[in-house]
Tab-separated table of C-alpha atoms in Angstrom:
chain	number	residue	atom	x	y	z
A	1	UNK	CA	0.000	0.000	0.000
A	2	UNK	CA	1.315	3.538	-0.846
A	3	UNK	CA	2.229	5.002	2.511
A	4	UNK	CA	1.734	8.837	3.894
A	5	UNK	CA	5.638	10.335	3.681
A	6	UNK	CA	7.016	12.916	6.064
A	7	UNK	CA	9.194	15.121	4.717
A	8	UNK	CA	11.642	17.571	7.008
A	9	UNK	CA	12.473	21.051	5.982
A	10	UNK	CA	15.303	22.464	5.984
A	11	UNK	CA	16.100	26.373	5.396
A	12	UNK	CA	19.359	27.215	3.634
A	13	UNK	CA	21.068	30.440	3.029
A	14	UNK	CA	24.432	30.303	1.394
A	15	UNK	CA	24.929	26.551	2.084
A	16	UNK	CA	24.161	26.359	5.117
A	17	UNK	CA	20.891	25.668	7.421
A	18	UNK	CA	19.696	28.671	8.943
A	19	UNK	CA	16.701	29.132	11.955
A	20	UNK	CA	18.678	26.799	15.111
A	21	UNK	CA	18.588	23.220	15.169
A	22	UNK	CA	19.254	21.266	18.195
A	23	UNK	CA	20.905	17.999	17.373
A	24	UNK	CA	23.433	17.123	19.510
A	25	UNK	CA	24.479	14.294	16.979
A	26	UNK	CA	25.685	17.337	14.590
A	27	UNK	CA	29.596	18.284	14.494
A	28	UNK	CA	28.253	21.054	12.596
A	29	UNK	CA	24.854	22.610	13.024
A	30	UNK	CA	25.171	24.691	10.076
A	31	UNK	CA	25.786	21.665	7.521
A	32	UNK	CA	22.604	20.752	5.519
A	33	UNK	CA	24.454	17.379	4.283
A	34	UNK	CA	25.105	16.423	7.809
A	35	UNK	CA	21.243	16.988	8.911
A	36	UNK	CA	19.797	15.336	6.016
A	37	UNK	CA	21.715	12.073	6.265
A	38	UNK	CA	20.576	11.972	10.394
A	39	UNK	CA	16.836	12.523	8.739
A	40	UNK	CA	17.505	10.418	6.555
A	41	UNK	CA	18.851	7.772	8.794
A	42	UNK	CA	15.900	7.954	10.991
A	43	UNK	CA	13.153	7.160	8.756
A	44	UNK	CA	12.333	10.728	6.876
A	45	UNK	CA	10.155	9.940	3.787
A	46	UNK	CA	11.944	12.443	1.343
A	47	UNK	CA	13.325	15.856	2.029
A	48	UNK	CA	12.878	19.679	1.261
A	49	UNK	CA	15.627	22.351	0.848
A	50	UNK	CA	14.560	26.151	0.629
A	51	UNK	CA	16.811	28.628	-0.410
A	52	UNK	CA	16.577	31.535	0.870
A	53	UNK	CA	19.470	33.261	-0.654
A	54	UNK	CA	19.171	36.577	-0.952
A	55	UNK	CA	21.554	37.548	-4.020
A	56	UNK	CA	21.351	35.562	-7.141
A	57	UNK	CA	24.934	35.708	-7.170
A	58	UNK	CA	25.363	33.514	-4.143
A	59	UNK	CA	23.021	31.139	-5.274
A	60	UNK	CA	25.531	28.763	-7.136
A	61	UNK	CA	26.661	27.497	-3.874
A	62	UNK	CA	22.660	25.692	-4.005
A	63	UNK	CA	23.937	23.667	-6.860
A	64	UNK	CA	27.426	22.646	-5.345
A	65	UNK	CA	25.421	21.590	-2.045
A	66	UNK	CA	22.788	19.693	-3.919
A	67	UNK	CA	25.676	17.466	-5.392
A	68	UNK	CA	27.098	17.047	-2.269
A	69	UNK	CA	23.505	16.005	-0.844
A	70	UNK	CA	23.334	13.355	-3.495
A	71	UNK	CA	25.976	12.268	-3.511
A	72	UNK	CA	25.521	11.517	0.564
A	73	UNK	CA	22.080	10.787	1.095
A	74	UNK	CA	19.553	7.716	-0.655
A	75	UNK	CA	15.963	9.123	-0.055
A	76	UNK	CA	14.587	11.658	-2.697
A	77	UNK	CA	14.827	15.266	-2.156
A	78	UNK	CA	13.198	18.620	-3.446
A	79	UNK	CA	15.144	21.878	-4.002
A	80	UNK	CA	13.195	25.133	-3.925
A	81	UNK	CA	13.848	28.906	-3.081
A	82	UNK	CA	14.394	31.029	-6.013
A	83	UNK	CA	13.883	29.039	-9.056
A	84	UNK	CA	12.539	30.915	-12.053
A	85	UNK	CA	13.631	30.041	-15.362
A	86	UNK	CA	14.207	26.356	-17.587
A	87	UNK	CA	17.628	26.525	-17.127
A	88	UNK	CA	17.408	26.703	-13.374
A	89	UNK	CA	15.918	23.516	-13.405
A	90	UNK	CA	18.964	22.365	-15.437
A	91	UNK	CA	21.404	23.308	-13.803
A	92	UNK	CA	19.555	21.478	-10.144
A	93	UNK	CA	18.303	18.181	-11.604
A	94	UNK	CA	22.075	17.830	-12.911
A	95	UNK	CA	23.601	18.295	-9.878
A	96	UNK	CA	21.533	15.820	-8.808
A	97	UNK	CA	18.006	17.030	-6.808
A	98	UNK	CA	15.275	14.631	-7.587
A	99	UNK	CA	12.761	17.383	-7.980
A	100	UNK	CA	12.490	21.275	-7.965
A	101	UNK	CA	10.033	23.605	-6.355
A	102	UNK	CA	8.803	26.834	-7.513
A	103	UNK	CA	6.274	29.311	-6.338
A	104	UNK	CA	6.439	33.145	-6.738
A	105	UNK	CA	7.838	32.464	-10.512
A	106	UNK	CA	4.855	29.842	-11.403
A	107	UNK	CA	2.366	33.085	-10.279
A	108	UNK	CA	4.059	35.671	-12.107
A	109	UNK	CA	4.422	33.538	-15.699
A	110	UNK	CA	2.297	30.489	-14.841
A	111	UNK	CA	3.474	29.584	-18.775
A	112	UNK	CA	6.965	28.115	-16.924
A	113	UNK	CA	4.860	25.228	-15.292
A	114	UNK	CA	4.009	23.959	-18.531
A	115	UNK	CA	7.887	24.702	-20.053
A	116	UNK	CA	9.146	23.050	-17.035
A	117	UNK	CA	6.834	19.641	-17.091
A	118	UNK	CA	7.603	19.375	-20.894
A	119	UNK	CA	11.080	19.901	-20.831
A	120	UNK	CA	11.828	17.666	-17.478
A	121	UNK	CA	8.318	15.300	-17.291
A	122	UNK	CA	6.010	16.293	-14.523
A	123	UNK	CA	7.245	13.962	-11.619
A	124	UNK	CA	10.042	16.569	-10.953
A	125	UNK	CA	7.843	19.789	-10.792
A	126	UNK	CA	6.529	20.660	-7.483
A	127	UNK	CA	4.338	23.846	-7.208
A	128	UNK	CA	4.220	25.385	-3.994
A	129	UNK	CA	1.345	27.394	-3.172
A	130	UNK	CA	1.498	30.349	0.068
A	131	UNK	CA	-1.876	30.537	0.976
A	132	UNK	CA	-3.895	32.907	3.703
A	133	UNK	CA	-7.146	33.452	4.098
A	134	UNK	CA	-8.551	36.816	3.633
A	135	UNK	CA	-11.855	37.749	5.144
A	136	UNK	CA	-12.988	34.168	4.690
A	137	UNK	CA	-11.791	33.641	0.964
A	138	UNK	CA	-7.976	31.798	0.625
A	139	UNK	CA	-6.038	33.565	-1.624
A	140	UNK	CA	-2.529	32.881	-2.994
A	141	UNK	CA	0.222	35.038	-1.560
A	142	UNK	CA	4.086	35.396	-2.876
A	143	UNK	CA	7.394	36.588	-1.459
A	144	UNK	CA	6.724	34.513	1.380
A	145	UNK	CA	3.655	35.309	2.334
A	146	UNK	CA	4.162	39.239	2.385
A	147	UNK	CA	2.614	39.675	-0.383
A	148	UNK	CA	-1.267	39.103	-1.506
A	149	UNK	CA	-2.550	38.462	-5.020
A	150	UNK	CA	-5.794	38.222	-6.933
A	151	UNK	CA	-5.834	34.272	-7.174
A	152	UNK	CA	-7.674	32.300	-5.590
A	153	UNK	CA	-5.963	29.075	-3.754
A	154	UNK	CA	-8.306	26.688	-4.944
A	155	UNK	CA	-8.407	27.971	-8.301
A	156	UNK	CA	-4.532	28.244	-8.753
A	157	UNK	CA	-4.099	24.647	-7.333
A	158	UNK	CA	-6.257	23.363	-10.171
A	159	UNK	CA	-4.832	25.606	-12.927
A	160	UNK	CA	-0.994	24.332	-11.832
A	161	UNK	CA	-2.352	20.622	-12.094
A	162	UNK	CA	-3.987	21.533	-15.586
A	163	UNK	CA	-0.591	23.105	-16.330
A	164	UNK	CA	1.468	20.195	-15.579
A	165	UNK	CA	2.840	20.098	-11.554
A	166	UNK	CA	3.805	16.823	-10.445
A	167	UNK	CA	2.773	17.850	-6.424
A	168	UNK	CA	1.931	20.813	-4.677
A	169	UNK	CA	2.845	22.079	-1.757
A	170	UNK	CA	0.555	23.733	0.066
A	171	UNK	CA	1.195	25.781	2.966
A	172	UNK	CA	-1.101	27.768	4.792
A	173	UNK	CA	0.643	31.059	6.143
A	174	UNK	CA	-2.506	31.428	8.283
A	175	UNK	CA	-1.297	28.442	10.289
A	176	UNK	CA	2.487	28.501	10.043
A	177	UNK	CA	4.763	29.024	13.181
A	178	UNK	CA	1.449	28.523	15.113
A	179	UNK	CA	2.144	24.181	15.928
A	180	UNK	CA	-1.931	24.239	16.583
A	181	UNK	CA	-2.427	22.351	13.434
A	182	UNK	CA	-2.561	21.807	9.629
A	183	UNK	CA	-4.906	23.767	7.428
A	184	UNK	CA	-7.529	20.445	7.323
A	185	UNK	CA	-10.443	22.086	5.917
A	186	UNK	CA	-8.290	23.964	2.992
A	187	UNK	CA	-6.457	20.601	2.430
A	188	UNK	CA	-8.662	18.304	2.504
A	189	UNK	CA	-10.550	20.587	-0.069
A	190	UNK	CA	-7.520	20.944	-2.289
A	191	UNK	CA	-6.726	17.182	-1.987
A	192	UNK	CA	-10.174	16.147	-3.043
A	193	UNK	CA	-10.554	17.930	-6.084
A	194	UNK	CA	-7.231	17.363	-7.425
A	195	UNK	CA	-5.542	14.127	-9.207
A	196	UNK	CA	-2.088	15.306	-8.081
A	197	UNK	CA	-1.077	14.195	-4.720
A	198	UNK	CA	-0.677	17.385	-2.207
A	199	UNK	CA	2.313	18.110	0.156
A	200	UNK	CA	0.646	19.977	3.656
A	201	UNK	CA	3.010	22.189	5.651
A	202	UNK	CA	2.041	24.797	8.387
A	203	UNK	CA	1.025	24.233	11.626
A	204	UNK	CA	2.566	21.458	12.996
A	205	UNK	CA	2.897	21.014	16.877
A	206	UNK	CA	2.065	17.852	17.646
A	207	UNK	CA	1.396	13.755	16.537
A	208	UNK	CA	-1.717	13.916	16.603
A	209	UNK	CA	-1.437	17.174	13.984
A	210	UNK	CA	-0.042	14.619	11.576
A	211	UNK	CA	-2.741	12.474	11.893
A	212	UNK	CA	-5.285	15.078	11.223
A	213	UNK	CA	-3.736	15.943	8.149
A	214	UNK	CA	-3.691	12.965	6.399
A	215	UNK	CA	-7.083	11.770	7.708
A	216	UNK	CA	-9.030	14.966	7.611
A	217	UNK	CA	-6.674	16.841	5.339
A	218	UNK	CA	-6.518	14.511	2.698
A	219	UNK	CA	-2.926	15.051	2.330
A	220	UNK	CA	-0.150	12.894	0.927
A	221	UNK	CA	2.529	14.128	2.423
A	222	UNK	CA	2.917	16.461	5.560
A	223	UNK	CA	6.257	18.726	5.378
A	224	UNK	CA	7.580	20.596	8.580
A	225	UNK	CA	10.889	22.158	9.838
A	226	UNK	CA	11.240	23.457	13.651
A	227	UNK	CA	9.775	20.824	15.552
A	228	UNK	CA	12.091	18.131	13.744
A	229	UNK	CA	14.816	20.396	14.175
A	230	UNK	CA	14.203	21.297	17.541
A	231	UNK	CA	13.355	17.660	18.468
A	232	UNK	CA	10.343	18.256	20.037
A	233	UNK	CA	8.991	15.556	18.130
A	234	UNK	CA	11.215	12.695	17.020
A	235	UNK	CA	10.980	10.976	13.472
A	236	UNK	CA	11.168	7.423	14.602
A	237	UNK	CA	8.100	7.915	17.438
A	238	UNK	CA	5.907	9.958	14.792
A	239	UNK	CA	6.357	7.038	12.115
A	240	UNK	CA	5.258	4.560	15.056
A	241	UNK	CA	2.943	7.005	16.530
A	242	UNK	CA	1.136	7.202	12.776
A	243	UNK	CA	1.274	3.476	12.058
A	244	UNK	CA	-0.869	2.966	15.543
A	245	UNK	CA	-3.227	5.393	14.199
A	246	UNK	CA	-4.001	3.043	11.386
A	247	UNK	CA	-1.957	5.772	9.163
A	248	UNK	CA	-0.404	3.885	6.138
A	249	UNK	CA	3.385	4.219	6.835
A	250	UNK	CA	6.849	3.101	6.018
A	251	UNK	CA	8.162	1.328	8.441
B	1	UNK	CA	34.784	-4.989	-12.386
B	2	UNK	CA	33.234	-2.095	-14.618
B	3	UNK	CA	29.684	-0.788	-15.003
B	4	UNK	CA	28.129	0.803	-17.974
B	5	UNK	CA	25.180	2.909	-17.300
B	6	UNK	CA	23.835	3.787	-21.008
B	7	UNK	CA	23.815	7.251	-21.582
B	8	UNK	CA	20.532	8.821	-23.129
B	9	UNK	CA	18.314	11.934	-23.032
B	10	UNK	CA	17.277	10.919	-19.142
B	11	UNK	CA	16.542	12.665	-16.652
B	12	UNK	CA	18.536	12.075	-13.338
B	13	UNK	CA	20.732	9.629	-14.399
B	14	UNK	CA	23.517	11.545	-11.468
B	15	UNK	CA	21.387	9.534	-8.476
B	16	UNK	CA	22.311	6.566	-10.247
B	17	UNK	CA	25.784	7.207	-10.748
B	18	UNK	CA	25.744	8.444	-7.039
B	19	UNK	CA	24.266	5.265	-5.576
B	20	UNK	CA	26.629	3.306	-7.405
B	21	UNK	CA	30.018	5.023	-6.122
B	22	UNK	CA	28.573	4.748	-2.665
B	23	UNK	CA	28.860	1.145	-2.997
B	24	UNK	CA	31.840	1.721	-4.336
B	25	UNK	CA	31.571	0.478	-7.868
B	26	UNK	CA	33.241	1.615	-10.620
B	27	UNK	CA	30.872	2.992	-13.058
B	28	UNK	CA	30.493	5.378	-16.424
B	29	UNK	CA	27.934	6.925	-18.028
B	30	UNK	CA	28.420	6.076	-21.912
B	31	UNK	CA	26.321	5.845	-24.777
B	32	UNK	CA	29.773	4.192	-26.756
B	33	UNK	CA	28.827	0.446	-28.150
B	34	UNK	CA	31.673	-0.698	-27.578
B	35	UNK	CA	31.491	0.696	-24.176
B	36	UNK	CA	27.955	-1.290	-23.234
B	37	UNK	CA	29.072	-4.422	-25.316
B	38	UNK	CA	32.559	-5.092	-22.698
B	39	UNK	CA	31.292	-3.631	-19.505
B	40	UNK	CA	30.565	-6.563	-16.968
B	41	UNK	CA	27.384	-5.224	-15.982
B	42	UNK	CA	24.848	-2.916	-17.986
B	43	UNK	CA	22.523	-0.385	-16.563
B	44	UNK	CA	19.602	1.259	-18.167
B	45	UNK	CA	18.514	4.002	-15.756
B	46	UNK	CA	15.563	6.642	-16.988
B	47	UNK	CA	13.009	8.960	-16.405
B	48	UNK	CA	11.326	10.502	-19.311
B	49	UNK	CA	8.608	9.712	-22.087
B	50	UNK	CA	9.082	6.599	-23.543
B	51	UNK	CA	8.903	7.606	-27.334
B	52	UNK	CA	11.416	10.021	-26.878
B	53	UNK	CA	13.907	7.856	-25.228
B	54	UNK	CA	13.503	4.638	-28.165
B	55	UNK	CA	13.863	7.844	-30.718
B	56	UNK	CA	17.017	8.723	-28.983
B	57	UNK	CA	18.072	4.837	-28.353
B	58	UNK	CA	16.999	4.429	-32.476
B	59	UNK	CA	19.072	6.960	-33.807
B	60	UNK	CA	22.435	5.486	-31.847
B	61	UNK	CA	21.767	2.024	-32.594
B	62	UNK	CA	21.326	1.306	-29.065
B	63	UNK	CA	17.702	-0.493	-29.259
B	64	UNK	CA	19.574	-3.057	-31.316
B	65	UNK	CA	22.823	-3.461	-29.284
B	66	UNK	CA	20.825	-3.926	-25.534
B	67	UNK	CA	18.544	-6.330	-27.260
B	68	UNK	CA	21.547	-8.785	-27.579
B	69	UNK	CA	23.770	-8.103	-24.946
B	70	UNK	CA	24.734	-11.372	-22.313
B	71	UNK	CA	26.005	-9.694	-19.512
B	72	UNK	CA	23.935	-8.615	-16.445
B	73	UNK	CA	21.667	-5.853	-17.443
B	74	UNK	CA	19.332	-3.664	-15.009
B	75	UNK	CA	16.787	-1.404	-16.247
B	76	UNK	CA	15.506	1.444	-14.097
B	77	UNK	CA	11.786	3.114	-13.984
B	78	UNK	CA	11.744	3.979	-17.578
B	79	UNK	CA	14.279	1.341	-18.568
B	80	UNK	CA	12.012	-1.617	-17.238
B	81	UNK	CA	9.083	0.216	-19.276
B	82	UNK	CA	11.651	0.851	-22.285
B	83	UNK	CA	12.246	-3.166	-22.178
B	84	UNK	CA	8.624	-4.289	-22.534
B	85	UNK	CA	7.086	-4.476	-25.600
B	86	UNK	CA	4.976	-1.550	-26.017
B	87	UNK	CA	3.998	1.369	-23.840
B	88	UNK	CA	0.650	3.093	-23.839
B	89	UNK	CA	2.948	6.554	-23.424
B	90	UNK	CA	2.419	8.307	-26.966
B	91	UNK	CA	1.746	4.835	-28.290
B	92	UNK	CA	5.292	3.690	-28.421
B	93	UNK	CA	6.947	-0.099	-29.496
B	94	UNK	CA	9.850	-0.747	-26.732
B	95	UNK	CA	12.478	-2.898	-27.212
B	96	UNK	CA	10.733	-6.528	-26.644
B	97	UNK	CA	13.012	-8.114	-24.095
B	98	UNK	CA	10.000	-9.082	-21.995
B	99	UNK	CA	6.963	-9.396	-24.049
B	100	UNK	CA	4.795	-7.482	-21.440
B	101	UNK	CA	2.714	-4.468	-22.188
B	102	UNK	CA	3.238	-1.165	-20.357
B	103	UNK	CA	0.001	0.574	-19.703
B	104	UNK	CA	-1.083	4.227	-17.876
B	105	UNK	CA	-3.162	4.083	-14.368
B	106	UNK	CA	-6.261	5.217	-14.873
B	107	UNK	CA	-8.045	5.409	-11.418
B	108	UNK	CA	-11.598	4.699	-11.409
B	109	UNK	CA	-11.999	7.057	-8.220
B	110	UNK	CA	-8.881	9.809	-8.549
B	111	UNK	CA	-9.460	11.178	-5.359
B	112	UNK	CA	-8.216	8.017	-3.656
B	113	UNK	CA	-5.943	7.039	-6.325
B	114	UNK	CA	-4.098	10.216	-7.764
B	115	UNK	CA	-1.893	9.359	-11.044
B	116	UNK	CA	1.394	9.727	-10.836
B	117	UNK	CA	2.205	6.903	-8.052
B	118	UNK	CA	4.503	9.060	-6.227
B	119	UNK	CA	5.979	7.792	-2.875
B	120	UNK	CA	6.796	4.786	-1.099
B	121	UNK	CA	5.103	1.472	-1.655
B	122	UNK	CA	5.578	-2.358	-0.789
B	123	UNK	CA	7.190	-5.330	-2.813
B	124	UNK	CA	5.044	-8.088	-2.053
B	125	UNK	CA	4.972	-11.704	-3.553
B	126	UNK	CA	8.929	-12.061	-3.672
B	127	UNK	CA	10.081	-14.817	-5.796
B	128	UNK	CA	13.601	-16.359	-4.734
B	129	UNK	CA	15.854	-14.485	-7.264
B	130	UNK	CA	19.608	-13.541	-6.655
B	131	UNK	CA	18.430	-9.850	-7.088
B	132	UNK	CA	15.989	-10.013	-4.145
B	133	UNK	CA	18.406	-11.585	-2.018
B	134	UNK	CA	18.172	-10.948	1.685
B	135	UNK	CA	15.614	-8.400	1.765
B	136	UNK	CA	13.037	-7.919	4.596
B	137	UNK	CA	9.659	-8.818	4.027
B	138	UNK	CA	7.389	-6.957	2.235
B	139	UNK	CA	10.424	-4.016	1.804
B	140	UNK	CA	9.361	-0.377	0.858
B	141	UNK	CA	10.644	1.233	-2.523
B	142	UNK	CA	10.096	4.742	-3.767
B	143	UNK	CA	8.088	5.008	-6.833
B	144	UNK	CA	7.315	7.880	-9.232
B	145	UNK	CA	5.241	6.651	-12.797
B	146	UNK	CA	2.229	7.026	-14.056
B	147	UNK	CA	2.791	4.229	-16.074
B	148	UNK	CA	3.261	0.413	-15.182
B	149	UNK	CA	3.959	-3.377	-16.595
B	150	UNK	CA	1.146	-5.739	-16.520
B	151	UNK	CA	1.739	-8.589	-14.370
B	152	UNK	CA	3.299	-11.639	-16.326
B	153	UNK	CA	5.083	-15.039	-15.630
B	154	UNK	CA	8.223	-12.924	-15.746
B	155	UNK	CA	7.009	-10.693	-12.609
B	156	UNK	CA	9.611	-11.488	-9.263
B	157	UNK	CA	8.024	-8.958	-7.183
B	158	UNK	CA	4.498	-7.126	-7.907
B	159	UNK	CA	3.299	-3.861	-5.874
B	160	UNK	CA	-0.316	-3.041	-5.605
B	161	UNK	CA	-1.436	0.757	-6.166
B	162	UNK	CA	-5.047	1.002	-7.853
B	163	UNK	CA	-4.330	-2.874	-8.882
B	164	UNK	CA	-1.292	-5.086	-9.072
B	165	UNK	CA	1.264	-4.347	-11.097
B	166	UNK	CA	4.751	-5.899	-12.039
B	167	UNK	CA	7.465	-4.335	-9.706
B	168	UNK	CA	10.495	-5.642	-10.716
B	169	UNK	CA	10.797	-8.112	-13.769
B	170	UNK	CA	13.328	-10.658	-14.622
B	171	UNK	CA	14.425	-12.809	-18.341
B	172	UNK	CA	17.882	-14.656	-18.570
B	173	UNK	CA	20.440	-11.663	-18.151
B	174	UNK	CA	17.855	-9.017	-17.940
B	175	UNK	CA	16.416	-7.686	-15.003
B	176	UNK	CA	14.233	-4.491	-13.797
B	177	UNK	CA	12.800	-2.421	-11.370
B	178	UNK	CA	9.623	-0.090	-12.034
B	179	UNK	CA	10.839	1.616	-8.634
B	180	UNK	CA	13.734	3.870	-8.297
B	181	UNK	CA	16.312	1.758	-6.272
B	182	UNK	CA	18.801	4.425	-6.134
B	183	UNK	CA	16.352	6.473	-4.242
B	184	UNK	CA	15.082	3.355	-1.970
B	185	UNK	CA	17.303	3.873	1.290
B	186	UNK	CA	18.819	0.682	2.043
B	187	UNK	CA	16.316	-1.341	0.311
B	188	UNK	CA	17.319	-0.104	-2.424
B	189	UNK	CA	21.316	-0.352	-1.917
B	190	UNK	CA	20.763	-3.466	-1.230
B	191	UNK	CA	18.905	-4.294	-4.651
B	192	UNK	CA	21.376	-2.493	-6.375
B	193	UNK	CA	24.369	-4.258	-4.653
B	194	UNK	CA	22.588	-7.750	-5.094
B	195	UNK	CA	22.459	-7.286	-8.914
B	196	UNK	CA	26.307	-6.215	-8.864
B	197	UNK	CA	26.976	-9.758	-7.347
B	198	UNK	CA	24.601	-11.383	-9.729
């Protein structure tokens, strides 16, 4: 049976993870190679790595780490932060990421989406959606969630599928940083209406959030970053934690 | 002992080459006959559309050369589809090794069942092969395809998603995985180091 994956987050700027982690296992808490293979190790269904890079200059260093993170770890991973163009792409899937993500870019020339799935076949095109909720409508937001735009999130989820995204990831900006819980009701009607499987992330605090989201939220997959990295909940005991809550996982 | 992994308009081929150096094989990516013909083992990685890659395999002569090679040969995700006999993906005839037809998922209810099959799934129905050597039961491999072999007398491991289909597939010196193995965590390294000890 296809199982639910979990997928840690981890923030990079310049090559290196940013917001604390708290692994006493790390030599280094700044090495992104060095924290995937641990979440690797431990049972983490794929992984994400958002740059956050500020100059485009800088940004090369994203394709020397990538090779070093395949070249290290044996479970898929996504690259995102930044991406914008064909030859992006290129240049990441070559170094060796299994799949990129992009999100302000796919808003401002949607068109990319479909140059992207053509040129590398869908499976390797995530589209990540920033979604909050604006006097009771969800609309799609960029830059991080600063910034608001016309579309609406249900809308833009189905015209990214039409367009050719492998997966979306959703993340509801509404709930992020708040650990009191996935966007279920958002999800679940994103999920539904879609024949792309869909990525949750936002809101995680607890096991039982995890649950929720794949039973109520429809998701796929449930992403998160701080409370792996921080420990407060361990990958191992969330896998076990799921598969007692009749959750289809890998074991 | 030297590795060929046949060069051709891919995608990710790199994991592969990755996976293989951490096992500490030495392998190149070549699309040189000669190459392929003398290397001990033969892999056929992919990920792509499946008319595209026989165009590309066509115009080098390669469709003819992998047809007849002796040595051990693995084909990956596309290269398992590539070595059926025809794919429902643009219509396409493959190369014939197994004469299995590749068809696309088509989910009677695609809220349950969303096409492609991306993610982690189980082998189940293992038969004793040298490739599935040692392997826990029931072992999870990461998938991503939205198309799949039919299951035949040539299936050695099948994996159910929507209905069961033919995981990994095995003929004289050819074998094959629909999953990615390079990508499988130690399942996986150990499917790929089993068929360099085959």
């Amino acid at each position: 049976m296809l199982t639910k994956r979990i997928i840690p987050c981890l923030d990079i700027k310049e090559g290196r993870t940013v917001k604390g982690v708290n692994f006493v296992e790390l030599r280094d808490a700044g090495d992104p190679v060095e924290l995937a293979k641990i979440y690797s190790d431990e049972g983490a269904d794929e992984l994400v790595f958002l740059d956050i890079t500020a100059t485009v200059d800088k940004r090369k260093t994203l394709a020397e780490l990538v090779t070093k993170v395949a070249k290290a770890i044996n479970i898929p991973f996504t690259v995102g932060g930044g991406i914008s163009s064909v030859e992006d792409v290129k240049v990441l899937l070559n170094a060796g990421a299994d799949k990129i993500s992009i999100n302000s870019s796919a808003v401002k020339n949607p068109q990319v989406i479909n140059e992207m799935a053509a040129e590398f076949g869908s499976q390797c095109i995530v589209v990540a959606i920033d979604t909050r909720n604006v006097d009771g409508i969800d609309f799609v937001h960029t830059h991080g969630g600063r910034k608001a735009t016309l579309l609406k999130t249900q809308a833009w989820a189905q015209e990214v599928c039409d367009r050719g995204a492998g997966e979306i990831l959703l993340t509801s900006m509404d709930h992020d940083g708040t650990k009191a819980g996935f966007a279920n009701e958002l999800l679940s009607e994103v999920s539904s209406s879609l024949s792309i499987p869909v990525i949750a992330s936002g809101g995680a605090g607890t096991m039982g959030h995890f649950r929720d989201v794949f039973t109520f939220g429809k998701a796929d997959a449930a992403l998160a970053a701080s409370i792996f990295h921080f420990k407060e909940i361990g990958i191992p005991e969330l896998k076990s934690y799921l598969a007692g809550s009749e959750i289809s996982i890998r074991k | 002992m030297k590795i060929a992994v046949i060069k051709y308009n891919s995608g990710n081929v790199q994991s592969v080459l990755y996976a293989l150096e951490r096992l500490g094989a030495d392998a190149e990516l070549t699309d040189d006959p000669e190459k392929i013909r003398n290397a001990d083992k033969v892999i056929f990685p992919g990920q792509g559309e499946a008319s595209t890659a026989m165009k590309y395999l066509k115009g080098r002569n390669l469709d003819q050369l992998i047809k007849v090679l002796k040595q051990p040969f693995l084909g990956v995700c596309l290269g398992l589809q590539l070595l059926c006999e025809h794919s429902e993906e643009n219509d396409t005839e493959c190369l014939g090794v197994f004469p299995v037809k590749v068809k696309r998922f088509v989910p009677e209810n695609s809220q349950e069942f969303k096409v492609p099959h991306v993610g982690w799934n189980e082998l189940e129905n293992l038969v004793p092969n040298p490739l599935l050597k040692d392997l826990p039961a029931n072992p999870f491999v990461y998938y991503v395809h939205s198309f799949y072999a039919e299951l035949s007398d040539l299936t050695i491991a099948q994996t159910h998603y929507i209905h069961d289909f033919s995981a990994i597939l095995q003929r004289d010196n050819y074998y094959a995985i629909q999953a990615h193995p390079e990508k499988s965590g130690l399942v996986g390294e150990k499917l790929l180091s089993n068929f360099l000890s085959i």
